Tab-separated table of C-alpha atoms and ligand atoms in Angstrom:
chain	number	residue	atom	x	y	z
A	1160	UNK	CA	-46.122	-38.599	4.886
A	1161	UNK	CA	-43.108	-40.952	5.605
A	1162	UNK	CA	-39.950	-39.221	6.329
A	1163	UNK	CA	-36.972	-41.175	5.936
A	1164	UNK	CA	-35.353	-41.779	9.217
A	1165	UNK	CA	-31.694	-41.066	9.791
A	1166	UNK	CA	-29.809	-44.076	10.340
A	1167	UNK	CA	-28.081	-42.912	13.536
A	1168	UNK	CA	-25.986	-46.047	13.863
A	1169	UNK	CA	-24.152	-45.822	10.647
A	1170	UNK	CA	-22.507	-42.452	9.886
A	1171	UNK	CA	-24.173	-39.655	11.824
A	1172	UNK	CA	-22.603	-41.322	14.988
A	1173	UNK	CA	-20.248	-38.238	16.198
A	1174	UNK	CA	-20.596	-39.675	19.685
A	1175	UNK	CA	-18.590	-42.330	18.333
A	1176	UNK	CA	-15.277	-40.190	17.894
A	1177	UNK	CA	-13.208	-41.598	20.583
A	1178	UNK	CA	-10.984	-39.499	22.917
A	1179	UNK	CA	-7.699	-40.882	21.169
A	1180	UNK	CA	-8.956	-39.595	17.767
A	1181	UNK	CA	-9.362	-36.043	19.449
A	1182	UNK	CA	-5.935	-36.224	21.170
A	1183	UNK	CA	-4.239	-37.234	18.021
A	1184	UNK	CA	-5.804	-34.588	15.906
A	1185	UNK	CA	-4.824	-32.177	18.549
A	1186	UNK	CA	-1.222	-33.476	18.302
A	1187	UNK	CA	-1.160	-33.222	14.712
A	1188	UNK	CA	-2.598	-29.718	14.383
A	1189	UNK	CA	-0.069	-28.107	17.131
A	1190	UNK	CA	2.895	-30.094	15.780
A	1191	UNK	CA	1.981	-29.113	12.122
A	1192	UNK	CA	1.349	-25.530	13.180
A	1193	UNK	CA	4.816	-25.448	14.690
A	1194	UNK	CA	6.654	-27.119	11.799
A	1195	UNK	CA	4.765	-24.224	9.346
A	1196	UNK	CA	6.190	-21.532	11.633
A	1197	UNK	CA	9.627	-22.996	11.853
A	1198	UNK	CA	10.374	-23.575	8.267
A	1199	UNK	CA	8.277	-20.850	6.319
A	1200	UNK	CA	10.785	-17.974	7.770
A	1201	UNK	CA	13.456	-19.728	5.979
A	1202	UNK	CA	12.405	-18.383	2.749
A	1203	UNK	CA	12.950	-14.922	4.098
A	1204	UNK	CA	16.478	-13.076	3.702
A	1205	UNK	CA	18.460	-13.445	6.918
A	1206	UNK	CA	17.305	-11.091	9.767
A	1207	UNK	CA	19.870	-8.060	9.610
A	1208	UNK	CA	18.289	-5.627	12.181
A	1209	UNK	CA	17.159	-5.848	15.850
A	1210	UNK	CA	13.791	-4.683	14.575
A	1211	UNK	CA	13.927	-7.713	12.071
A	1212	UNK	CA	14.227	-10.074	14.804
A	1213	UNK	CA	11.158	-8.738	16.542
A	1214	UNK	CA	9.078	-8.621	13.479
A	1215	UNK	CA	10.025	-12.252	12.533
A	1216	UNK	CA	9.243	-13.483	16.095
A	1217	UNK	CA	5.759	-11.976	15.707
A	1218	UNK	CA	5.481	-13.413	12.237
A	1219	UNK	CA	6.367	-16.906	13.607
A	1220	UNK	CA	3.644	-16.617	16.191
A	1221	UNK	CA	1.219	-15.667	13.363
A	1222	UNK	CA	2.441	-18.476	11.213
A	1223	UNK	CA	1.962	-20.862	14.197
A	1224	UNK	CA	-1.665	-19.706	14.792
A	1225	UNK	CA	-2.487	-19.647	11.212
A	1226	UNK	CA	-0.606	-23.215	10.446
A	1227	UNK	CA	-2.785	-24.744	13.073
A	1228	UNK	CA	-6.018	-23.280	12.186
A	1229	UNK	CA	-5.119	-24.458	8.514
A	1230	UNK	CA	-4.447	-27.872	9.485
A	1231	UNK	CA	-7.470	-27.931	11.841
A	1232	UNK	CA	-9.906	-26.498	8.739
A	1233	UNK	CA	-8.457	-28.646	5.959
A	1234	UNK	CA	-8.364	-31.788	8.443
A	1235	UNK	CA	-12.069	-31.339	9.408
A	1236	UNK	CA	-12.742	-31.107	5.547
A	1237	UNK	CA	-10.929	-34.074	4.647
A	1238	UNK	CA	-12.539	-36.061	7.503
A	1239	UNK	CA	-16.133	-34.725	6.589
A	1240	UNK	CA	-15.515	-35.535	2.744
A	1241	UNK	CA	-14.373	-39.307	3.557
A	1242	UNK	CA	-16.389	-40.434	6.653
A	1243	UNK	CA	-19.759	-38.446	6.021
A	1244	UNK	CA	-19.826	-38.988	2.357
A	1245	UNK	CA	-22.864	-40.245	0.572
A	1246	UNK	CA	-22.847	-43.784	0.076
A	1247	UNK	CA	-23.967	-45.514	-2.889
A	1248	UNK	CA	-27.918	-45.113	-3.394
A	1249	UNK	CA	-28.092	-43.015	-0.417
A	1250	UNK	CA	-30.355	-40.080	-1.218
A	1251	UNK	CA	-31.360	-38.944	2.149
A	1252	UNK	CA	-30.830	-35.473	3.925
A	1253	UNK	CA	-28.732	-35.295	6.919
A	1254	UNK	CA	-30.102	-35.173	10.376
A	1255	UNK	CA	-31.569	-31.563	11.225
A	1256	UNK	CA	-29.189	-29.959	13.901
A	1257	UNK	CA	-30.766	-27.028	15.547
A	1258	UNK	CA	-27.680	-25.544	16.949
A	1259	UNK	CA	-25.182	-25.796	19.708
A	1260	UNK	CA	-24.555	-23.185	22.021
A	1261	UNK	CA	-21.292	-24.310	23.529
A	1262	UNK	CA	-19.946	-24.918	19.897
A	1263	UNK	CA	-20.841	-21.477	19.204
A	1264	UNK	CA	-19.363	-19.798	22.118
A	1265	UNK	CA	-16.218	-21.645	21.383
A	1266	UNK	CA	-15.943	-20.646	17.618
A	1267	UNK	CA	-16.682	-17.077	18.700
A	1268	UNK	CA	-14.416	-16.722	21.793
A	1269	UNK	CA	-11.410	-18.476	20.574
A	1270	UNK	CA	-10.993	-16.306	17.504
A	1271	UNK	CA	-11.655	-13.199	19.605
A	1272	UNK	CA	-8.946	-14.165	21.801
A	1273	UNK	CA	-6.393	-14.724	19.251
A	1274	UNK	CA	-7.135	-11.511	17.460
A	1275	UNK	CA	-6.993	-9.608	20.839
A	1276	UNK	CA	-3.657	-11.228	21.522
A	1277	UNK	CA	-2.241	-10.554	18.286
A	1278	UNK	CA	-3.439	-7.190	18.356
A	1279	UNK	CA	-1.714	-6.334	21.507
A	1280	UNK	CA	1.546	-8.147	20.725
A	1281	UNK	CA	1.693	-6.405	17.200
A	1282	UNK	CA	1.088	-2.879	19.019
A	1283	UNK	CA	3.807	-3.763	21.429
A	1284	UNK	CA	6.446	-4.559	18.378
A	1285	UNK	CA	5.198	-1.532	16.670
A	1286	UNK	CA	6.116	0.696	19.708
A	1287	UNK	CA	9.529	-0.743	19.732
A	1288	UNK	CA	10.254	-0.361	16.115
A	1289	UNK	CA	9.021	3.155	15.856
A	1290	UNK	CA	11.554	4.567	18.059
A	1291	UNK	CA	13.814	7.200	16.537
A	1292	UNK	CA	16.891	7.242	18.967
A	1293	UNK	CA	18.512	10.577	19.034
A	1294	UNK	CA	21.934	9.387	18.657
A	1295	UNK	CA	21.048	7.537	15.237
A	1296	UNK	CA	23.120	8.139	12.197
A	1297	UNK	CA	20.839	10.695	10.113
A	1298	UNK	CA	20.679	10.349	6.324
A	1299	UNK	CA	17.970	12.120	3.919
A	1300	UNK	CA	16.914	9.841	1.080
A	1301	UNK	CA	15.346	11.182	-1.999
A	1302	UNK	CA	13.411	8.957	-4.247
A	1303	UNK	CA	12.561	10.102	-7.749
A	1304	UNK	CA	12.046	8.508	-11.005
A	1305	UNK	CA	14.188	6.299	-11.052
A	1306	UNK	CA	17.060	6.498	-8.659
A	1307	UNK	CA	17.520	6.488	-4.696
A	1308	UNK	CA	19.825	9.500	-3.670
A	1309	UNK	CA	21.286	9.412	-0.132
A	1310	UNK	CA	22.546	12.757	1.388
A	1311	UNK	CA	24.899	12.919	4.016
A	1312	UNK	CA	25.536	15.976	6.487
A	1313	UNK	CA	29.251	16.670	7.744
A	1314	UNK	CA	29.581	19.217	10.481
A	1315	UNK	CA	32.820	20.885	10.963
A	1316	UNK	CA	33.864	18.427	13.666
A	1317	UNK	CA	33.164	15.462	11.570
A	1318	UNK	CA	35.632	16.225	8.802
A	1319	UNK	CA	38.573	14.045	8.095
A	1320	UNK	CA	41.542	14.589	10.262
A	1321	UNK	CA	43.970	17.292	9.023
A	1322	UNK	CA	41.920	18.689	5.987
A	1323	UNK	CA	44.449	20.540	3.729
A	1324	UNK	CA	42.428	23.924	3.648
A	1325	UNK	CA	44.702	25.201	0.715
A	1326	UNK	CA	43.200	22.528	-1.599
A	1327	UNK	CA	39.754	23.191	-0.459
A	1328	UNK	CA	37.818	25.353	-3.120
A	1329	UNK	CA	36.909	28.900	-1.934
A	1330	UNK	CA	33.248	28.562	-1.855
A	1331	UNK	CA	33.460	25.188	0.135
A	1332	UNK	CA	36.410	26.760	2.487
A	1333	UNK	CA	33.757	29.923	3.369
A	1334	UNK	CA	31.186	27.514	4.214
A	1335	UNK	CA	33.332	25.639	6.534
A	1336	UNK	CA	34.650	28.671	7.972
A	1337	UNK	CA	31.150	29.682	8.876
A	1338	UNK	CA	30.715	26.506	10.784
A	1339	UNK	CA	27.939	25.347	8.261
A	1340	UNK	CA	27.724	21.713	7.426
A	1341	UNK	CA	28.746	20.650	4.111
A	1342	UNK	CA	26.800	17.846	2.462
A	1343	UNK	CA	27.438	15.171	-0.090
A	1344	UNK	CA	25.370	12.686	-1.847
A	1345	UNK	CA	25.804	9.016	-2.671
A	1346	UNK	CA	23.736	6.299	-4.416
A	1347	UNK	CA	24.124	3.882	-1.583
A	1348	UNK	CA	23.380	3.662	2.298
A	1349	UNK	CA	26.167	3.368	4.248
A	1350	UNK	CA	26.357	2.722	8.009
A	1351	UNK	CA	27.678	0.382	10.882
A	1352	UNK	CA	26.900	-2.268	13.152
A	1353	UNK	CA	24.874	-2.052	16.419
A	1354	UNK	CA	24.241	1.673	15.897
A	1355	UNK	CA	20.826	3.166	14.992
A	1356	UNK	CA	20.234	4.765	11.580
A	1357	UNK	CA	17.318	7.018	10.934
A	1358	UNK	CA	16.503	7.645	7.177
A	1359	UNK	CA	14.226	10.710	6.421
A	1360	UNK	CA	12.605	10.160	3.018
A	1361	UNK	CA	11.003	12.354	0.490
A	1362	UNK	CA	10.022	12.186	-2.841
A	1363	UNK	CA	10.762	14.536	-5.701
A	1364	UNK	CA	7.948	13.245	-7.949
A	1365	UNK	CA	5.588	10.473	-7.491
A	1366	UNK	CA	4.978	8.204	-4.636
A	1367	UNK	CA	7.716	5.437	-4.024
A	1368	UNK	CA	8.286	3.003	-1.314
A	1369	UNK	CA	11.687	2.487	0.230
A	1370	UNK	CA	12.362	-1.284	1.074
A	1371	UNK	CA	15.187	-3.011	2.698
A	1372	UNK	CA	14.191	-6.783	2.974
A	1373	UNK	CA	16.957	-7.750	5.040
A	1374	UNK	CA	16.180	-5.157	7.610
A	1375	UNK	CA	12.231	-5.799	7.362
A	1376	UNK	CA	11.790	-2.054	6.720
A	1377	UNK	CA	9.332	-0.744	4.563
A	1378	UNK	CA	7.912	2.703	4.190
A	1379	UNK	CA	6.274	4.728	1.805
A	1380	UNK	CA	7.572	8.307	0.269
A	1381	UNK	CA	4.571	10.517	-0.126
A	1382	UNK	CA	4.813	13.767	-2.217
A	1383	UNK	CA	5.023	16.717	-0.255
A	1384	UNK	CA	5.694	14.742	3.004
A	1385	UNK	CA	8.777	13.425	5.058
A	1386	UNK	CA	8.516	10.042	6.444
A	1387	UNK	CA	11.023	8.288	8.667
A	1388	UNK	CA	12.251	4.901	9.606
A	1389	UNK	CA	14.919	3.912	12.141
A	1390	UNK	CA	16.732	0.562	12.596
A	1391	UNK	CA	19.679	-1.083	14.106
A	1392	UNK	CA	21.839	-3.496	11.927
A	1393	UNK	CA	23.088	-6.361	13.680
A	1394	UNK	CA	24.660	-8.003	10.608
A	1395	UNK	CA	27.514	-6.456	8.438
A	1396	UNK	CA	27.445	-7.150	4.582
A	1397	UNK	CA	25.563	-5.714	1.630
A	1398	UNK	CA	21.576	-5.597	1.718
A	1399	UNK	CA	19.377	-4.818	-1.380
A	1400	UNK	CA	17.274	-1.606	-1.509
A	1401	UNK	CA	14.129	-1.678	-3.639
A	1402	UNK	CA	11.315	0.562	-4.579
A	1403	UNK	CA	8.176	-1.321	-3.600
A	1404	UNK	CA	5.645	1.250	-5.380
A	1405	UNK	CA	5.339	0.788	-9.034
A	1406	UNK	CA	6.365	4.505	-9.978
A	1407	UNK	CA	6.731	4.285	-13.872
A	1408	UNK	CA	8.342	2.494	-16.731
A	1409	UNK	CA	11.871	2.593	-14.854
A	1410	UNK	CA	10.703	1.260	-11.629
A	1411	UNK	CA	12.934	-1.696	-11.685
A	1412	UNK	CA	15.876	0.642	-11.892
A	1413	UNK	CA	15.484	1.720	-8.152
A	1414	UNK	CA	15.993	-1.877	-6.971
A	1415	UNK	CA	19.757	-2.808	-6.144
A	1416	UNK	CA	21.065	-4.928	-8.783
A	1417	UNK	CA	24.407	-7.025	-9.655
A	1418	UNK	CA	25.781	-6.178	-13.117
A	1419	UNK	CA	27.197	-8.439	-15.278
A	1420	UNK	CA	30.799	-7.642	-14.217
A	1421	UNK	CA	29.666	-8.341	-10.520
A	1422	UNK	CA	29.566	-4.694	-9.555
A	1423	UNK	CA	26.645	-3.329	-7.422
A	1424	UNK	CA	24.458	-1.094	-9.331
A	1425	UNK	CA	21.409	0.941	-8.128
A	1426	UNK	CA	20.623	1.243	-4.389
A	1427	UNK	CA	22.213	-0.885	-1.752
A	1428	UNK	CA	22.783	-0.676	2.347
A	1429	UNK	CA	26.096	-1.354	2.990
A	1430	UNK	CA	26.849	-2.224	7.040
A	1431	UNK	CA	30.328	-1.646	8.071
A	1432	UNK	CA	31.925	-3.748	11.058
A	1433	UNK	CA	32.591	-0.280	13.144
A	1434	UNK	CA	32.357	3.269	12.979
A	1435	UNK	CA	36.061	3.458	12.327
A	1436	UNK	CA	35.521	1.288	9.279
A	1437	UNK	CA	32.679	3.173	8.472
A	1438	UNK	CA	34.654	6.572	8.369
A	1439	UNK	CA	37.717	5.222	6.811
A	1440	UNK	CA	36.068	3.174	3.957
A	1441	UNK	CA	33.495	5.443	3.040
A	1442	UNK	CA	32.812	8.892	4.857
A	1443	UNK	CA	36.268	10.516	4.693
A	1444	UNK	CA	36.963	9.133	1.220
A	1445	UNK	CA	33.847	10.572	-0.003
A	1446	UNK	CA	34.073	13.866	1.758
A	1447	UNK	CA	37.715	14.125	0.390
A	1448	UNK	CA	36.303	14.068	-3.300
A	1449	UNK	CA	34.170	17.008	-2.321
A	1450	UNK	CA	36.906	18.893	-0.330
A	1451	UNK	CA	39.636	18.359	-3.076
A	1452	UNK	CA	37.940	18.057	-6.282
A	1453	UNK	CA	39.972	16.879	-9.600
A	1454	UNK	CA	41.269	20.266	-11.167
A	1455	UNK	CA	40.559	18.288	-14.548
A	1456	UNK	CA	36.882	19.046	-15.393
A	1457	UNK	CA	36.287	15.991	-17.200
A	1458	UNK	CA	37.401	14.009	-14.059
A	1459	UNK	CA	35.591	16.239	-11.807
A	1460	UNK	CA	32.379	15.789	-14.180
A	1461	UNK	CA	32.942	11.853	-14.153
A	1462	UNK	CA	32.756	12.371	-10.161
A	1463	UNK	CA	29.970	14.753	-9.605
A	1464	UNK	CA	27.577	13.020	-12.389
A	1465	UNK	CA	27.484	10.201	-9.675
A	1466	UNK	CA	25.927	12.091	-7.271
A	1467	UNK	CA	22.569	12.919	-9.605
A	1468	UNK	CA	20.041	10.247	-10.328
A	1469	UNK	CA	20.996	9.991	-13.929
A	1470	UNK	CA	21.834	6.314	-13.715
A	1471	UNK	CA	18.154	5.329	-13.196
A	1472	UNK	CA	17.165	6.625	-16.685
A	1473	UNK	CA	20.360	6.159	-18.976
A	1474	UNK	CA	22.777	3.816	-20.167
A	1475	UNK	CA	26.341	4.679	-19.926
A	1476	UNK	CA	29.125	1.762	-20.045
A	1477	UNK	CA	31.797	3.986	-18.359
A	1478	UNK	CA	29.854	4.201	-15.014
A	1479	UNK	CA	28.246	0.849	-15.408
A	1480	UNK	CA	24.583	2.643	-15.891
A	1481	UNK	CA	21.822	0.410	-17.274
A	1482	UNK	CA	18.560	2.644	-17.344
A	1483	UNK	CA	16.280	2.564	-20.300
A	1484	UNK	CA	13.921	5.434	-20.043
A	1485	UNK	CA	16.292	7.847	-21.473
A	1486	UNK	CA	18.701	7.548	-24.598
A	1487	UNK	CA	21.724	5.735	-24.229
A	1488	UNK	CA	24.538	8.312	-23.271
A	1489	UNK	CA	27.491	5.977	-24.859
A	1490	UNK	CA	28.540	8.180	-27.742
A	1491	UNK	CA	26.159	11.212	-27.120
A	1492	UNK	CA	28.694	13.612	-27.950
A	1493	UNK	CA	28.836	12.411	-31.554
A	1494	UNK	CA	25.257	12.949	-32.295
A	1495	UNK	CA	25.606	15.977	-34.553
A	1496	UNK	CA	22.400	15.765	-35.983
A	1497	UNK	CA	20.846	17.007	-32.815
A	1498	UNK	CA	22.576	20.386	-33.558
A	1499	UNK	CA	20.690	20.928	-36.808
A	1500	UNK	CA	17.350	19.626	-35.091
A	1501	UNK	CA	17.542	22.018	-32.206
A	1502	UNK	CA	19.365	25.054	-33.602
A	1503	UNK	CA	22.292	24.712	-31.041
A	1504	UNK	CA	25.807	25.792	-32.291
A	1505	UNK	CA	27.800	23.389	-30.483
A	1506	UNK	CA	27.544	20.113	-29.032
A	1507	UNK	CA	28.467	21.906	-25.439
A	1508	UNK	CA	25.405	24.100	-25.776
A	1509	UNK	CA	23.290	21.199	-26.705
A	1510	UNK	CA	24.294	18.951	-23.658
A	1511	UNK	CA	24.007	22.095	-21.412
A	1512	UNK	CA	20.586	22.638	-22.523
A	1513	UNK	CA	19.612	18.855	-22.523
A	1514	UNK	CA	20.409	19.151	-18.563
A	1515	UNK	CA	18.879	22.750	-17.921
A	1516	UNK	CA	15.787	22.553	-20.258
A	1517	UNK	CA	15.186	19.052	-21.368
A	1518	UNK	CA	11.513	19.843	-22.086
A	1519	UNK	CA	12.630	22.295	-24.991
A	1520	UNK	CA	13.816	19.478	-27.125
A	1521	UNK	CA	12.439	16.005	-26.905
A	1522	UNK	CA	14.819	13.354	-28.632
A	1523	UNK	CA	12.658	11.457	-30.975
A	1524	UNK	CA	11.579	8.231	-29.797
A	1525	UNK	CA	11.529	9.040	-25.970
A	1526	UNK	CA	9.043	10.915	-23.925
A	1527	UNK	CA	9.455	13.904	-21.967
A	1528	UNK	CA	10.388	12.415	-18.836
A	1529	UNK	CA	14.009	13.936	-18.242
A	1530	UNK	CA	14.183	15.799	-14.823
A	1531	UNK	CA	14.930	19.249	-15.310
A	1532	UNK	CA	18.172	20.237	-13.240
A	1533	UNK	CA	17.974	23.901	-11.993
A	1534	UNK	CA	20.896	26.475	-11.114
A	1535	UNK	CA	19.313	27.698	-7.833
A	1536	UNK	CA	19.373	25.804	-4.435
A	1537	UNK	CA	16.028	26.362	-3.427
A	1538	UNK	CA	14.773	25.029	-6.636
A	1539	UNK	CA	13.957	21.199	-7.124
A	1540	UNK	CA	16.733	19.176	-8.632
A	1541	UNK	CA	19.120	21.798	-7.977
A	1542	UNK	CA	22.572	21.510	-9.864
A	1543	UNK	CA	25.104	24.163	-9.502
A	1544	UNK	CA	26.587	25.680	-12.861
A	1545	UNK	CA	30.067	24.316	-11.484
A	1546	UNK	CA	28.757	20.759	-11.632
A	1547	UNK	CA	26.742	21.250	-14.885
A	1548	UNK	CA	29.858	22.695	-16.655
A	1549	UNK	CA	31.975	19.636	-15.301
A	1550	UNK	CA	29.065	17.166	-16.302
A	1551	UNK	CA	29.141	18.609	-19.645
A	1552	UNK	CA	32.969	18.364	-20.212
A	1553	UNK	CA	32.829	14.827	-19.042
A	1554	UNK	CA	29.823	14.023	-21.667
A	1555	UNK	CA	31.709	15.674	-24.240
A	1556	UNK	CA	34.229	12.768	-23.869
A	1557	UNK	CA	31.427	10.264	-24.624
A	1558	UNK	CA	32.015	9.983	-28.287
A	1559	UNK	CA	31.859	6.997	-30.777
A	1560	UNK	CA	28.813	5.635	-32.620
B	48	HEC	C1	13.410	10.608	-14.950
B	48	HEC	C2	14.413	9.802	-16.246
B	48	HEC	C3	15.824	10.693	-16.348
B	48	HEC	C4	16.727	11.225	-15.558
B	48	HEC	C5	16.753	11.150	-14.018
B	48	HEC	C6	17.642	11.791	-16.311
B	48	HEC	N1	17.277	11.838	-17.659
B	48	HEC	FE1	18.364	12.511	-19.469
B	48	HEC	N2	16.949	11.999	-20.485
B	48	HEC	C7	15.846	11.338	-20.082
B	48	HEC	C8	15.041	11.048	-21.300
B	48	HEC	C9	13.503	10.399	-21.537
B	48	HEC	C10	15.605	11.829	-22.416
B	48	HEC	C11	14.934	12.125	-23.777
B	48	HEC	C12	14.184	13.042	-23.884
B	48	HEC	C13	14.472	14.403	-23.885
B	48	HEC	O1	15.231	14.617	-24.962
B	48	HEC	O2	14.224	15.137	-22.787
B	48	HEC	C14	16.840	12.313	-21.847
B	48	HEC	C15	17.728	12.826	-22.714
B	48	HEC	C16	19.107	13.295	-22.005
B	48	HEC	C17	20.190	13.994	-23.026
B	48	HEC	C18	20.232	14.016	-24.433
B	48	HEC	C19	20.724	12.674	-25.029
B	48	HEC	C20	20.498	12.841	-26.749
B	48	HEC	O3	20.723	11.672	-27.344
B	48	HEC	O4	20.339	13.881	-27.108
B	48	HEC	C21	21.041	14.134	-22.168
B	48	HEC	C22	22.571	14.452	-22.693
B	48	HEC	C23	20.788	13.605	-20.860
B	48	HEC	N3	19.546	13.238	-20.959
B	48	HEC	C24	21.725	13.731	-19.674
B	48	HEC	C25	21.129	13.419	-18.556
B	48	HEC	C26	21.949	13.654	-17.195
B	48	HEC	C27	23.197	14.261	-17.060
B	48	HEC	C28	21.104	13.335	-16.116
B	48	HEC	C29	21.430	13.530	-14.724
B	48	HEC	C30	22.090	14.594	-14.140
B	48	HEC	C31	19.878	12.987	-16.653
B	48	HEC	N4	19.736	12.910	-18.043
B	48	HEC	C32	18.786	12.382	-15.863
B	48	HEC	C33	15.457	10.908	-18.729
B	48	HEC	C34	16.172	11.245	-17.506
B	49	CU	CU1	9.791	4.287	-7.327
């Protein structure tokens, strides 16, 4: 038998690769990895929190290593394809190579070291961002289909200066006199610069995921469990909040959006420059709405309806809502055909029952997805009668076609 002899001099001359080429290749790999790590992060939103800076630094290191390996592998592939390609008429096999212990050691040890270094580095970063400082602003976040609600607690020593107790409703005055905190809810998360904020998250229904891309913060909300996140904003401004878990047909409504008129809709994080600005522009005005509710039930209803997650499912032009899971509420008070269908005597009673017992009559063309808002504080989706009556009074003004 005559085996064809490999032609060593022609194209299997790996010994012929000069040191110059190895050095040039090394430079291309290192510089290329560096450029990848330098420019890729520019597609991310600006880093808005102290934690985001740590995470981005880790990301850059990973991009550098990953980028260098990418160039090495693709480069070797390209060199092999060009330099060791089969020439015309060549039907021979390559030379048999029985193994190379040095090479095997290198390609085992180098990745092992890289993985070990990255694991330790990631663990250090994880430990730094998993701190929940006791002085942080505490905000409870409720996720539900299809809206975020932020609940703020106000202790008696955190009320606006010079509260006029004669204008505070009796029930609330009693709470305050007891020294109990009062709470209010809002569709946006407000905080201020260079101060940590801790959000405690719970879900009213399915799993959601709370994500603020600008803060590099993301955490799942798991049914029946409270999860927490802490971060310290280092940039003022407005940051989008997104639900990152496909939770149903109105999932997209759980992301902060800009309406056609340029208003902010849905969930946003607003970072004020100072605590004083936070108090004066957000906290005190919101508390004053609760402390001095408008006498007119329609105005009150228009105010309190915004504390509930209706916007995620309903469209209502007056308030800039764009949800599509439920019927459009523009003109809802003129839908008299509903009265005959449900046997309700008045539109007021119909609207009342639409909120307290939505499952009893499901509007044709829609699914039974409306939340049931309950009258007792220990029930899910609590809505006191006073709020319900005001909301119905407000909805009764939504007439038209
Ligand atoms: C999870 C989505 C969802 C949320 C949140 C929600 N709704 Fe609904 N709503 C629906 C759906 C779906 C229907 C139609 C099915 C039905 O009748 O139950 C509906 C029906 C209604 C109706 C009857 C409309 C008509 O045309 O007859 C009213 C009124 C209403 N909702 C008010 C509210 C109010 C007020 C809130 C907030 C306090 C709210 N909804 C929150 C999904 C929702
Ligand atoms: Cu969601």
